N, C-alpha and C. Protein backbone atom coordinates (compact mmCIF):
# COMPACT_ATOMS: atom_id res chain seq x y z
N MET A 1 0.83 -1.19 0.00
CA MET A 1 0.00 0.00 0.00
C MET A 1 0.87 1.25 0.00
N ILE A 2 1.96 1.22 0.79
CA ILE A 2 2.86 2.36 0.84
C ILE A 2 3.53 2.55 -0.52
N LEU A 3 3.89 1.44 -1.17
CA LEU A 3 4.50 1.51 -2.49
C LEU A 3 3.53 2.14 -3.49
N GLY A 4 2.26 1.77 -3.41
CA GLY A 4 1.24 2.30 -4.31
C GLY A 4 1.05 3.80 -4.14
N SER A 5 1.01 4.29 -2.90
CA SER A 5 0.83 5.72 -2.67
C SER A 5 2.10 6.49 -3.01
N SER A 6 3.28 5.88 -2.89
CA SER A 6 4.53 6.54 -3.27
C SER A 6 4.59 6.71 -4.78
N ALA A 7 4.17 5.68 -5.50
CA ALA A 7 4.16 5.76 -6.97
C ALA A 7 3.18 6.86 -7.42
N PHE A 8 2.04 6.92 -6.72
CA PHE A 8 1.05 7.95 -7.05
C PHE A 8 1.62 9.34 -6.84
N LEU A 9 2.33 9.56 -5.75
CA LEU A 9 2.91 10.85 -5.44
C LEU A 9 4.01 11.22 -6.44
N ILE A 10 4.77 10.24 -6.89
CA ILE A 10 5.83 10.50 -7.88
C ILE A 10 5.20 10.92 -9.21
N ILE A 11 4.17 10.21 -9.61
CA ILE A 11 3.49 10.54 -10.88
C ILE A 11 2.86 11.93 -10.78
N LEU A 12 2.24 12.22 -9.63
CA LEU A 12 1.63 13.52 -9.42
C LEU A 12 2.68 14.64 -9.47
N ALA A 13 3.82 14.41 -8.88
CA ALA A 13 4.90 15.40 -8.88
C ALA A 13 5.41 15.64 -10.30
N ILE A 14 5.54 14.56 -11.07
CA ILE A 14 6.00 14.70 -12.45
C ILE A 14 4.98 15.51 -13.27
N LEU A 15 3.72 15.21 -13.10
CA LEU A 15 2.68 15.93 -13.83
C LEU A 15 2.63 17.40 -13.46
N LEU A 16 2.86 17.72 -12.22
CA LEU A 16 2.83 19.12 -11.78
C LEU A 16 4.06 19.89 -12.25
N CYS A 17 5.19 19.23 -12.31
CA CYS A 17 6.42 19.89 -12.71
C CYS A 17 6.54 20.03 -14.23
N PHE A 18 6.03 19.06 -14.94
CA PHE A 18 6.12 19.06 -16.41
C PHE A 18 4.71 19.01 -16.97
N PRO A 19 4.22 20.08 -17.56
CA PRO A 19 2.86 20.07 -18.12
C PRO A 19 2.71 18.93 -19.13
N PRO A 20 1.55 18.30 -19.17
CA PRO A 20 1.34 17.11 -20.01
C PRO A 20 1.65 17.34 -21.49
N ASN A 21 1.38 18.53 -22.03
CA ASN A 21 1.58 18.71 -23.46
C ASN A 21 3.06 18.77 -23.86
N THR A 22 3.97 18.85 -22.87
CA THR A 22 5.38 18.92 -23.24
C THR A 22 6.03 17.56 -23.41
N PHE A 23 5.43 16.52 -22.83
CA PHE A 23 6.09 15.23 -23.01
C PHE A 23 5.12 14.07 -23.26
N LEU A 24 3.83 14.22 -22.92
CA LEU A 24 2.91 13.10 -23.13
C LEU A 24 2.20 13.18 -24.48
N TRP A 25 1.79 14.36 -24.88
CA TRP A 25 1.06 14.51 -26.12
C TRP A 25 1.84 15.39 -27.07
N PRO A 26 1.83 15.02 -28.36
CA PRO A 26 2.52 15.91 -29.30
C PRO A 26 1.73 17.20 -29.42
N HIS A 27 2.41 18.27 -29.52
CA HIS A 27 1.74 19.55 -29.68
C HIS A 27 2.24 20.21 -30.96
N GLN A 28 1.45 21.17 -31.42
CA GLN A 28 1.83 21.85 -32.64
C GLN A 28 2.62 23.10 -32.31
N SER A 29 3.59 23.34 -33.10
CA SER A 29 4.38 24.55 -32.90
C SER A 29 3.57 25.75 -33.38
N PRO A 30 3.91 26.93 -32.93
CA PRO A 30 3.21 28.13 -33.41
C PRO A 30 3.29 28.26 -34.93
N LYS A 31 4.38 27.77 -35.54
CA LYS A 31 4.55 27.86 -36.99
C LYS A 31 3.47 27.05 -37.72
N VAL A 32 3.18 25.83 -37.21
CA VAL A 32 2.14 24.99 -37.81
C VAL A 32 0.79 25.66 -37.66
N ASP A 33 0.52 26.23 -36.48
CA ASP A 33 -0.75 26.93 -36.27
C ASP A 33 -0.88 28.12 -37.21
N GLU A 34 0.21 28.81 -37.46
CA GLU A 34 0.21 29.96 -38.36
C GLU A 34 -0.12 29.52 -39.79
N ILE A 35 0.47 28.42 -40.21
CA ILE A 35 0.20 27.90 -41.57
C ILE A 35 -1.26 27.51 -41.70
N LYS A 36 -1.81 26.82 -40.69
CA LYS A 36 -3.23 26.44 -40.72
C LYS A 36 -4.11 27.69 -40.78
N ALA A 37 -3.77 28.70 -40.00
CA ALA A 37 -4.56 29.94 -39.99
C ALA A 37 -4.54 30.59 -41.36
N ARG A 38 -3.36 30.62 -42.02
CA ARG A 38 -3.28 31.20 -43.37
C ARG A 38 -4.14 30.43 -44.35
N LYS A 39 -4.10 29.10 -44.26
CA LYS A 39 -4.92 28.28 -45.17
C LYS A 39 -6.40 28.57 -44.96
N ASN A 40 -6.82 28.70 -43.69
CA ASN A 40 -8.22 29.00 -43.40
C ASN A 40 -8.62 30.36 -43.96
N VAL A 41 -7.74 31.33 -43.85
CA VAL A 41 -8.01 32.66 -44.40
C VAL A 41 -8.11 32.58 -45.92
N MET A 42 -7.20 31.84 -46.56
CA MET A 42 -7.22 31.71 -48.02
C MET A 42 -8.50 31.03 -48.50
N VAL A 43 -8.97 30.01 -47.78
CA VAL A 43 -10.21 29.34 -48.14
C VAL A 43 -11.36 30.33 -48.02
N ALA A 44 -11.38 31.11 -46.94
CA ALA A 44 -12.45 32.09 -46.75
C ALA A 44 -12.41 33.15 -47.84
N LEU A 45 -11.20 33.61 -48.21
CA LEU A 45 -11.09 34.63 -49.25
C LEU A 45 -11.47 34.08 -50.62
N SER A 46 -11.20 32.79 -50.88
CA SER A 46 -11.53 32.24 -52.19
C SER A 46 -13.03 32.12 -52.37
N ASP A 47 -13.80 32.15 -51.28
CA ASP A 47 -15.25 32.11 -51.39
C ASP A 47 -15.83 33.48 -51.74
N VAL A 48 -15.05 34.54 -51.60
CA VAL A 48 -15.49 35.87 -51.93
C VAL A 48 -15.19 36.12 -53.42
N PRO A 49 -16.22 36.42 -54.23
CA PRO A 49 -15.95 36.63 -55.66
C PRO A 49 -15.00 37.81 -55.88
N LYS A 50 -14.11 37.64 -56.84
CA LYS A 50 -13.21 38.71 -57.24
C LYS A 50 -13.94 39.58 -58.27
N TYR A 51 -13.51 40.81 -58.41
CA TYR A 51 -14.14 41.71 -59.38
C TYR A 51 -13.85 41.20 -60.79
N LEU A 52 -14.88 41.10 -61.62
CA LEU A 52 -14.74 40.54 -62.96
C LEU A 52 -14.40 41.61 -63.99
N THR A 53 -13.16 41.59 -64.40
CA THR A 53 -12.69 42.41 -65.51
C THR A 53 -11.67 41.57 -66.27
N LEU A 54 -11.38 41.96 -67.50
CA LEU A 54 -10.37 41.26 -68.27
C LEU A 54 -9.01 41.36 -67.56
N GLY A 55 -8.71 42.52 -67.01
CA GLY A 55 -7.45 42.71 -66.29
C GLY A 55 -7.31 41.78 -65.09
N MET A 56 -8.39 41.59 -64.34
CA MET A 56 -8.35 40.70 -63.17
C MET A 56 -8.16 39.25 -63.61
N LEU A 57 -8.80 38.86 -64.70
CA LEU A 57 -8.63 37.49 -65.21
C LEU A 57 -7.19 37.25 -65.65
N LEU A 58 -6.61 38.23 -66.35
CA LEU A 58 -5.23 38.10 -66.81
C LEU A 58 -4.25 38.08 -65.65
N ALA A 59 -4.50 38.91 -64.63
CA ALA A 59 -3.63 38.93 -63.45
C ALA A 59 -3.70 37.60 -62.70
N ALA A 60 -4.90 37.06 -62.56
CA ALA A 60 -5.06 35.77 -61.89
C ALA A 60 -4.39 34.66 -62.70
N GLU A 61 -4.48 34.75 -64.02
CA GLU A 61 -3.83 33.75 -64.89
C GLU A 61 -2.32 33.75 -64.69
N ARG A 62 -1.72 34.94 -64.61
CA ARG A 62 -0.27 35.06 -64.45
C ARG A 62 0.21 34.47 -63.12
N GLU A 63 -0.64 34.46 -62.12
CA GLU A 63 -0.26 33.95 -60.80
C GLU A 63 -0.28 32.42 -60.74
N GLU A 64 -0.95 31.78 -61.68
CA GLU A 64 -1.07 30.32 -61.66
C GLU A 64 0.11 29.66 -62.39
N PRO A 65 0.50 28.46 -61.95
CA PRO A 65 1.62 27.77 -62.62
C PRO A 65 1.24 27.33 -64.03
N ARG A 66 2.21 27.41 -64.94
CA ARG A 66 2.00 26.98 -66.32
C ARG A 66 1.62 25.51 -66.36
N GLY A 67 0.65 25.20 -67.25
CA GLY A 67 0.23 23.82 -67.42
C GLY A 67 -0.78 23.35 -66.40
N GLY A 68 -1.12 24.20 -65.45
CA GLY A 68 -2.11 23.83 -64.43
C GLY A 68 -3.53 24.02 -64.95
N ALA A 69 -4.46 23.28 -64.38
CA ALA A 69 -5.86 23.34 -64.80
C ALA A 69 -6.43 24.75 -64.63
N MET A 70 -6.15 25.38 -63.49
CA MET A 70 -6.72 26.71 -63.25
C MET A 70 -6.15 27.73 -64.22
N ARG A 71 -4.89 27.61 -64.55
CA ARG A 71 -4.29 28.54 -65.53
C ARG A 71 -4.97 28.36 -66.89
N ASP A 72 -5.19 27.10 -67.29
CA ASP A 72 -5.89 26.84 -68.56
C ASP A 72 -7.29 27.43 -68.54
N CYS A 73 -7.99 27.28 -67.41
CA CYS A 73 -9.35 27.84 -67.29
C CYS A 73 -9.32 29.37 -67.37
N LEU A 74 -8.38 29.98 -66.67
CA LEU A 74 -8.29 31.44 -66.68
C LEU A 74 -7.90 31.96 -68.06
N GLU A 75 -7.05 31.24 -68.76
CA GLU A 75 -6.66 31.63 -70.12
C GLU A 75 -7.88 31.61 -71.05
N LYS A 76 -8.67 30.54 -70.98
CA LYS A 76 -9.88 30.43 -71.80
C LYS A 76 -10.89 31.50 -71.39
N ALA A 77 -11.05 31.71 -70.10
CA ALA A 77 -11.99 32.71 -69.60
C ALA A 77 -11.62 34.10 -70.11
N ALA A 78 -10.35 34.45 -70.05
CA ALA A 78 -9.89 35.77 -70.51
C ALA A 78 -10.08 35.92 -72.01
N GLU A 79 -9.74 34.87 -72.75
CA GLU A 79 -9.87 34.90 -74.21
C GLU A 79 -11.33 35.12 -74.63
N GLU A 80 -12.24 34.35 -74.05
CA GLU A 80 -13.66 34.44 -74.41
C GLU A 80 -14.32 35.71 -73.85
N PHE A 81 -13.98 36.04 -72.60
CA PHE A 81 -14.60 37.21 -71.96
C PHE A 81 -14.23 38.49 -72.71
N SER A 82 -13.03 38.52 -73.28
CA SER A 82 -12.61 39.71 -74.03
C SER A 82 -13.49 39.95 -75.24
N LEU A 83 -14.14 38.91 -75.75
CA LEU A 83 -14.99 39.03 -76.93
C LEU A 83 -16.45 39.33 -76.58
N GLU A 84 -16.80 39.26 -75.31
CA GLU A 84 -18.19 39.47 -74.91
C GLU A 84 -18.58 40.94 -75.09
N PRO A 85 -19.85 41.17 -75.44
CA PRO A 85 -20.32 42.56 -75.54
C PRO A 85 -20.40 43.20 -74.15
N ARG A 86 -20.41 44.51 -74.13
CA ARG A 86 -20.43 45.26 -72.87
C ARG A 86 -21.61 44.88 -71.99
N ILE A 87 -22.75 44.56 -72.59
CA ILE A 87 -23.95 44.20 -71.82
C ILE A 87 -23.71 42.95 -70.97
N VAL A 88 -22.83 42.08 -71.43
CA VAL A 88 -22.48 40.88 -70.66
C VAL A 88 -21.41 41.23 -69.63
N LYS A 89 -20.35 41.90 -70.08
CA LYS A 89 -19.21 42.21 -69.20
C LYS A 89 -19.60 43.01 -67.96
N SER A 90 -20.55 43.90 -68.11
CA SER A 90 -20.88 44.81 -67.01
C SER A 90 -21.82 44.21 -65.97
N ASN A 91 -22.35 43.01 -66.22
CA ASN A 91 -23.34 42.42 -65.32
C ASN A 91 -23.23 40.90 -65.34
N ALA A 92 -22.09 40.37 -64.91
CA ALA A 92 -21.86 38.94 -65.03
C ALA A 92 -21.28 38.33 -63.76
N LYS A 93 -21.58 37.06 -63.59
CA LYS A 93 -20.96 36.24 -62.55
C LYS A 93 -20.30 35.08 -63.29
N MET A 94 -18.98 34.98 -63.17
CA MET A 94 -18.24 33.92 -63.83
C MET A 94 -17.76 32.93 -62.77
N THR A 95 -18.11 31.66 -62.98
CA THR A 95 -17.68 30.61 -62.07
C THR A 95 -16.75 29.68 -62.82
N LEU A 96 -15.57 29.45 -62.25
CA LEU A 96 -14.60 28.52 -62.84
C LEU A 96 -14.54 27.28 -61.96
N HIS A 97 -14.76 26.11 -62.56
CA HIS A 97 -14.64 24.82 -61.88
C HIS A 97 -13.49 24.09 -62.56
N CYS A 98 -12.34 24.08 -61.93
CA CYS A 98 -11.15 23.54 -62.57
C CYS A 98 -10.40 22.61 -61.64
N ASP A 99 -10.44 21.33 -61.95
CA ASP A 99 -9.70 20.31 -61.23
C ASP A 99 -9.95 20.37 -59.72
N GLY A 100 -11.23 20.46 -59.34
CA GLY A 100 -11.60 20.46 -57.93
C GLY A 100 -11.58 21.81 -57.25
N THR A 101 -11.18 22.86 -57.95
CA THR A 101 -11.12 24.20 -57.38
C THR A 101 -12.20 25.07 -58.02
N LYS A 102 -12.85 25.87 -57.20
CA LYS A 102 -13.90 26.77 -57.70
C LYS A 102 -13.51 28.21 -57.39
N TRP A 103 -13.52 29.04 -58.44
CA TRP A 103 -13.28 30.47 -58.27
C TRP A 103 -14.47 31.21 -58.86
N GLU A 104 -14.76 32.38 -58.28
CA GLU A 104 -15.85 33.21 -58.80
C GLU A 104 -15.37 34.64 -59.01
N PHE A 105 -15.88 35.24 -60.08
CA PHE A 105 -15.64 36.64 -60.41
C PHE A 105 -17.01 37.28 -60.61
N LEU A 106 -17.14 38.55 -60.24
CA LEU A 106 -18.44 39.21 -60.29
C LEU A 106 -18.32 40.64 -60.80
N SER A 107 -19.24 41.02 -61.70
CA SER A 107 -19.36 42.41 -62.11
C SER A 107 -20.84 42.78 -62.04
N GLY A 108 -21.12 44.00 -61.67
CA GLY A 108 -22.51 44.44 -61.54
C GLY A 108 -23.27 43.54 -60.58
N LYS A 109 -24.51 43.21 -60.96
CA LYS A 109 -25.34 42.34 -60.12
C LYS A 109 -25.09 40.86 -60.40
N GLY A 110 -24.30 40.57 -61.42
CA GLY A 110 -23.98 39.18 -61.74
C GLY A 110 -25.12 38.40 -62.35
N GLU A 111 -25.95 39.08 -63.16
CA GLU A 111 -27.14 38.43 -63.70
C GLU A 111 -26.88 37.56 -64.93
N ASN A 112 -25.80 37.80 -65.66
CA ASN A 112 -25.41 36.92 -66.76
C ASN A 112 -24.46 35.89 -66.17
N LEU A 113 -24.82 34.62 -66.24
CA LEU A 113 -24.02 33.58 -65.61
C LEU A 113 -23.12 32.90 -66.62
N ILE A 114 -21.82 32.99 -66.38
CA ILE A 114 -20.81 32.39 -67.25
C ILE A 114 -20.16 31.24 -66.48
N GLU A 115 -20.03 30.09 -67.14
CA GLU A 115 -19.38 28.95 -66.51
C GLU A 115 -18.18 28.53 -67.33
N VAL A 116 -17.06 28.35 -66.65
CA VAL A 116 -15.84 27.84 -67.27
C VAL A 116 -15.51 26.55 -66.53
N VAL A 117 -15.43 25.45 -67.29
CA VAL A 117 -15.27 24.13 -66.68
C VAL A 117 -14.10 23.41 -67.32
N TRP A 118 -13.30 22.76 -66.49
CA TRP A 118 -12.16 21.96 -66.94
C TRP A 118 -12.52 20.50 -66.70
N ILE A 119 -12.64 19.73 -67.79
CA ILE A 119 -12.97 18.30 -67.67
C ILE A 119 -12.01 17.52 -68.56
N ASN A 120 -11.31 16.58 -67.95
CA ASN A 120 -10.37 15.72 -68.67
C ASN A 120 -9.40 16.51 -69.54
N GLY A 121 -8.88 17.59 -69.00
CA GLY A 121 -7.88 18.37 -69.72
C GLY A 121 -8.42 19.34 -70.75
N LYS A 122 -9.74 19.43 -70.88
CA LYS A 122 -10.35 20.34 -71.85
C LYS A 122 -11.17 21.39 -71.11
N VAL A 123 -11.07 22.63 -71.61
CA VAL A 123 -11.78 23.74 -70.97
C VAL A 123 -12.95 24.15 -71.86
N SER A 124 -14.11 24.33 -71.24
CA SER A 124 -15.25 24.85 -71.98
C SER A 124 -15.75 26.13 -71.31
N TYR A 125 -16.25 27.04 -72.12
CA TYR A 125 -16.75 28.34 -71.68
C TYR A 125 -18.17 28.46 -72.20
N ALA A 126 -19.11 28.78 -71.33
CA ALA A 126 -20.50 28.91 -71.77
C ALA A 126 -21.22 30.00 -70.99
N LEU A 127 -22.05 30.74 -71.69
CA LEU A 127 -22.95 31.67 -71.03
C LEU A 127 -24.18 30.85 -70.66
N ALA A 128 -24.31 30.50 -69.39
CA ALA A 128 -25.35 29.59 -68.92
C ALA A 128 -26.71 30.27 -68.77
N HIS A 129 -26.70 31.58 -68.51
CA HIS A 129 -27.96 32.31 -68.35
C HIS A 129 -27.78 33.73 -68.85
N GLU A 130 -28.69 34.16 -69.69
CA GLU A 130 -28.68 35.54 -70.19
C GLU A 130 -29.68 36.36 -69.39
N ALA A 131 -29.24 37.49 -68.87
CA ALA A 131 -30.08 38.31 -67.99
C ALA A 131 -31.22 39.00 -68.73
N HIS A 132 -31.05 39.22 -70.02
CA HIS A 132 -32.01 40.02 -70.77
C HIS A 132 -32.00 39.55 -72.22
N PRO A 133 -33.12 39.65 -72.93
CA PRO A 133 -33.14 39.25 -74.34
C PRO A 133 -32.10 39.99 -75.19
N ASP A 134 -31.76 41.21 -74.82
CA ASP A 134 -30.78 41.97 -75.59
C ASP A 134 -29.39 41.34 -75.55
N VAL A 135 -29.13 40.52 -74.53
CA VAL A 135 -27.84 39.84 -74.43
C VAL A 135 -27.68 38.89 -75.61
N TYR A 136 -28.72 38.14 -75.92
CA TYR A 136 -28.67 37.22 -77.06
C TYR A 136 -28.36 37.97 -78.34
N LEU A 137 -29.06 39.07 -78.55
CA LEU A 137 -28.86 39.85 -79.78
C LEU A 137 -27.46 40.44 -79.84
N ALA A 138 -26.97 40.92 -78.71
CA ALA A 138 -25.62 41.50 -78.69
C ALA A 138 -24.56 40.43 -78.98
N ARG A 139 -24.81 39.21 -78.54
CA ARG A 139 -23.85 38.13 -78.75
C ARG A 139 -23.91 37.55 -80.16
N LEU A 140 -25.01 37.80 -80.90
CA LEU A 140 -25.11 37.29 -82.27
C LEU A 140 -23.95 37.77 -83.14
N GLY A 141 -23.56 39.01 -82.96
CA GLY A 141 -22.46 39.56 -83.75
C GLY A 141 -21.11 38.97 -83.38
N ARG A 142 -21.03 38.36 -82.21
CA ARG A 142 -19.78 37.77 -81.74
C ARG A 142 -19.42 36.50 -82.51
N HIS A 143 -20.42 35.75 -82.88
CA HIS A 143 -20.22 34.49 -83.60
C HIS A 143 -21.03 34.53 -84.89
N PRO A 144 -20.48 35.12 -85.93
CA PRO A 144 -21.23 35.19 -87.18
C PRO A 144 -21.58 33.79 -87.69
N LEU A 145 -22.81 33.65 -88.11
CA LEU A 145 -23.27 32.38 -88.64
C LEU A 145 -23.17 32.39 -90.16
N PRO A 146 -22.98 31.23 -90.77
CA PRO A 146 -22.97 31.20 -92.23
C PRO A 146 -24.37 31.54 -92.75
N LEU A 147 -24.41 32.25 -93.85
CA LEU A 147 -25.70 32.63 -94.41
C LEU A 147 -26.31 31.42 -95.10
N SER A 148 -27.29 30.84 -94.45
CA SER A 148 -27.99 29.69 -95.01
C SER A 148 -29.43 29.73 -94.53
N LEU A 149 -30.25 28.94 -95.19
CA LEU A 149 -31.65 28.86 -94.83
C LEU A 149 -31.81 28.41 -93.37
N SER A 150 -31.06 27.39 -92.98
CA SER A 150 -31.20 26.87 -91.61
C SER A 150 -30.71 27.87 -90.56
N SER A 151 -29.66 28.63 -90.87
CA SER A 151 -29.18 29.60 -89.87
C SER A 151 -30.17 30.75 -89.71
N ILE A 152 -30.79 31.18 -90.79
CA ILE A 152 -31.78 32.26 -90.70
C ILE A 152 -32.99 31.79 -89.90
N VAL A 153 -33.45 30.57 -90.18
CA VAL A 153 -34.59 30.02 -89.43
C VAL A 153 -34.23 29.90 -87.95
N GLY A 154 -33.03 29.42 -87.64
CA GLY A 154 -32.60 29.26 -86.25
C GLY A 154 -32.54 30.60 -85.52
N VAL A 155 -31.98 31.61 -86.17
CA VAL A 155 -31.89 32.94 -85.54
C VAL A 155 -33.29 33.52 -85.36
N LEU A 156 -34.16 33.36 -86.36
CA LEU A 156 -35.54 33.86 -86.24
C LEU A 156 -36.25 33.20 -85.06
N GLN A 157 -36.08 31.89 -84.90
CA GLN A 157 -36.70 31.20 -83.76
C GLN A 157 -36.12 31.68 -82.43
N ASP A 158 -34.80 31.86 -82.39
CA ASP A 158 -34.17 32.34 -81.16
C ASP A 158 -34.61 33.75 -80.81
N VAL A 159 -34.67 34.62 -81.82
CA VAL A 159 -35.10 36.00 -81.58
C VAL A 159 -36.54 36.02 -81.10
N SER A 160 -37.39 35.20 -81.70
CA SER A 160 -38.79 35.12 -81.27
C SER A 160 -38.89 34.62 -79.83
N SER A 161 -38.13 33.58 -79.49
CA SER A 161 -38.20 33.03 -78.14
C SER A 161 -37.61 33.98 -77.09
N HIS A 162 -36.71 34.88 -77.52
CA HIS A 162 -36.12 35.86 -76.61
C HIS A 162 -36.89 37.19 -76.65
N ASN A 163 -38.06 37.18 -77.25
CA ASN A 163 -38.89 38.38 -77.35
C ASN A 163 -38.16 39.53 -78.03
N GLY A 164 -37.47 39.20 -79.10
CA GLY A 164 -36.77 40.23 -79.87
C GLY A 164 -37.76 41.18 -80.52
N SER A 165 -37.29 42.31 -80.96
CA SER A 165 -38.18 43.33 -81.52
C SER A 165 -38.89 42.81 -82.76
N GLU A 166 -40.06 43.33 -82.97
CA GLU A 166 -40.86 42.94 -84.14
C GLU A 166 -40.15 43.37 -85.41
N GLU A 167 -39.45 44.49 -85.35
CA GLU A 167 -38.70 44.98 -86.51
C GLU A 167 -37.62 43.98 -86.93
N LEU A 168 -36.87 43.45 -85.96
CA LEU A 168 -35.82 42.48 -86.26
C LEU A 168 -36.43 41.19 -86.80
N GLN A 169 -37.51 40.75 -86.21
CA GLN A 169 -38.17 39.53 -86.68
C GLN A 169 -38.68 39.72 -88.11
N SER A 170 -39.19 40.90 -88.39
CA SER A 170 -39.69 41.20 -89.75
C SER A 170 -38.53 41.15 -90.76
N CYS A 171 -37.38 41.70 -90.39
CA CYS A 171 -36.20 41.67 -91.26
C CYS A 171 -35.75 40.23 -91.52
N LEU A 172 -35.76 39.41 -90.48
CA LEU A 172 -35.35 38.02 -90.63
C LEU A 172 -36.34 37.23 -91.50
N ARG A 173 -37.65 37.53 -91.35
CA ARG A 173 -38.64 36.87 -92.22
C ARG A 173 -38.45 37.26 -93.67
N LYS A 174 -38.12 38.54 -93.90
CA LYS A 174 -37.87 39.03 -95.26
C LYS A 174 -36.64 38.33 -95.85
N ALA A 175 -35.57 38.19 -95.05
CA ALA A 175 -34.37 37.48 -95.51
C ALA A 175 -34.69 36.03 -95.82
N LEU A 176 -35.55 35.43 -95.02
CA LEU A 176 -35.96 34.04 -95.24
C LEU A 176 -36.73 33.90 -96.55
N GLU A 177 -37.65 34.83 -96.80
CA GLU A 177 -38.41 34.81 -98.06
C GLU A 177 -37.48 34.94 -99.26
N ASN A 178 -36.53 35.87 -99.18
CA ASN A 178 -35.58 36.05 -100.29
C ASN A 178 -34.73 34.80 -100.51
N CYS A 179 -34.35 34.17 -99.44
CA CYS A 179 -33.54 32.95 -99.53
C CYS A 179 -34.35 31.83 -100.19
N LEU A 180 -35.61 31.72 -99.82
CA LEU A 180 -36.46 30.68 -100.40
C LEU A 180 -36.72 30.94 -101.89
N ARG A 181 -36.87 32.21 -102.24
CA ARG A 181 -37.11 32.56 -103.64
C ARG A 181 -35.90 32.24 -104.52
N ASN A 182 -34.72 32.41 -103.98
CA ASN A 182 -33.50 32.20 -104.76
C ASN A 182 -33.10 30.73 -104.84
N HIS A 183 -33.73 29.86 -104.08
CA HIS A 183 -33.38 28.44 -104.14
C HIS A 183 -34.32 27.69 -104.99
């Protein structure tokens, strides 16, 4: 019994003299805690959309390593966004999903939704939602279509479904009639 209480007193003395975290449990150095804190801040900041401009996209691209998925996404985003009409650029939310990482950029209210996705080494850029029918019309000039019967019919249907002006629809119907007459 005396041996048992002596052992208890020795253990108690050791615990009081040497705090448990210095020899019983591994502890993290302040440097490790600092690195974790920085990572947490970076995760929190990456959830805040960056301002969407061509300059911001190019600056973000330069910061990424060459050959990386995010750099490829940013390169495609900058290339395509530079061609967008002002009506898109001034009111867009661009989301990049690249190799498990998500970044967001925002201009205006972010009503035109642009998605840039990296899948199996290929990047795609798409305007997923147009805020206003005028966006469709403004983007028509960006990708000229070949003059054919099917392209005129397709544009006429798109303009009608986007509530395009009656004047524009009338012009497209006239072009369609002329095309049919000449064939």
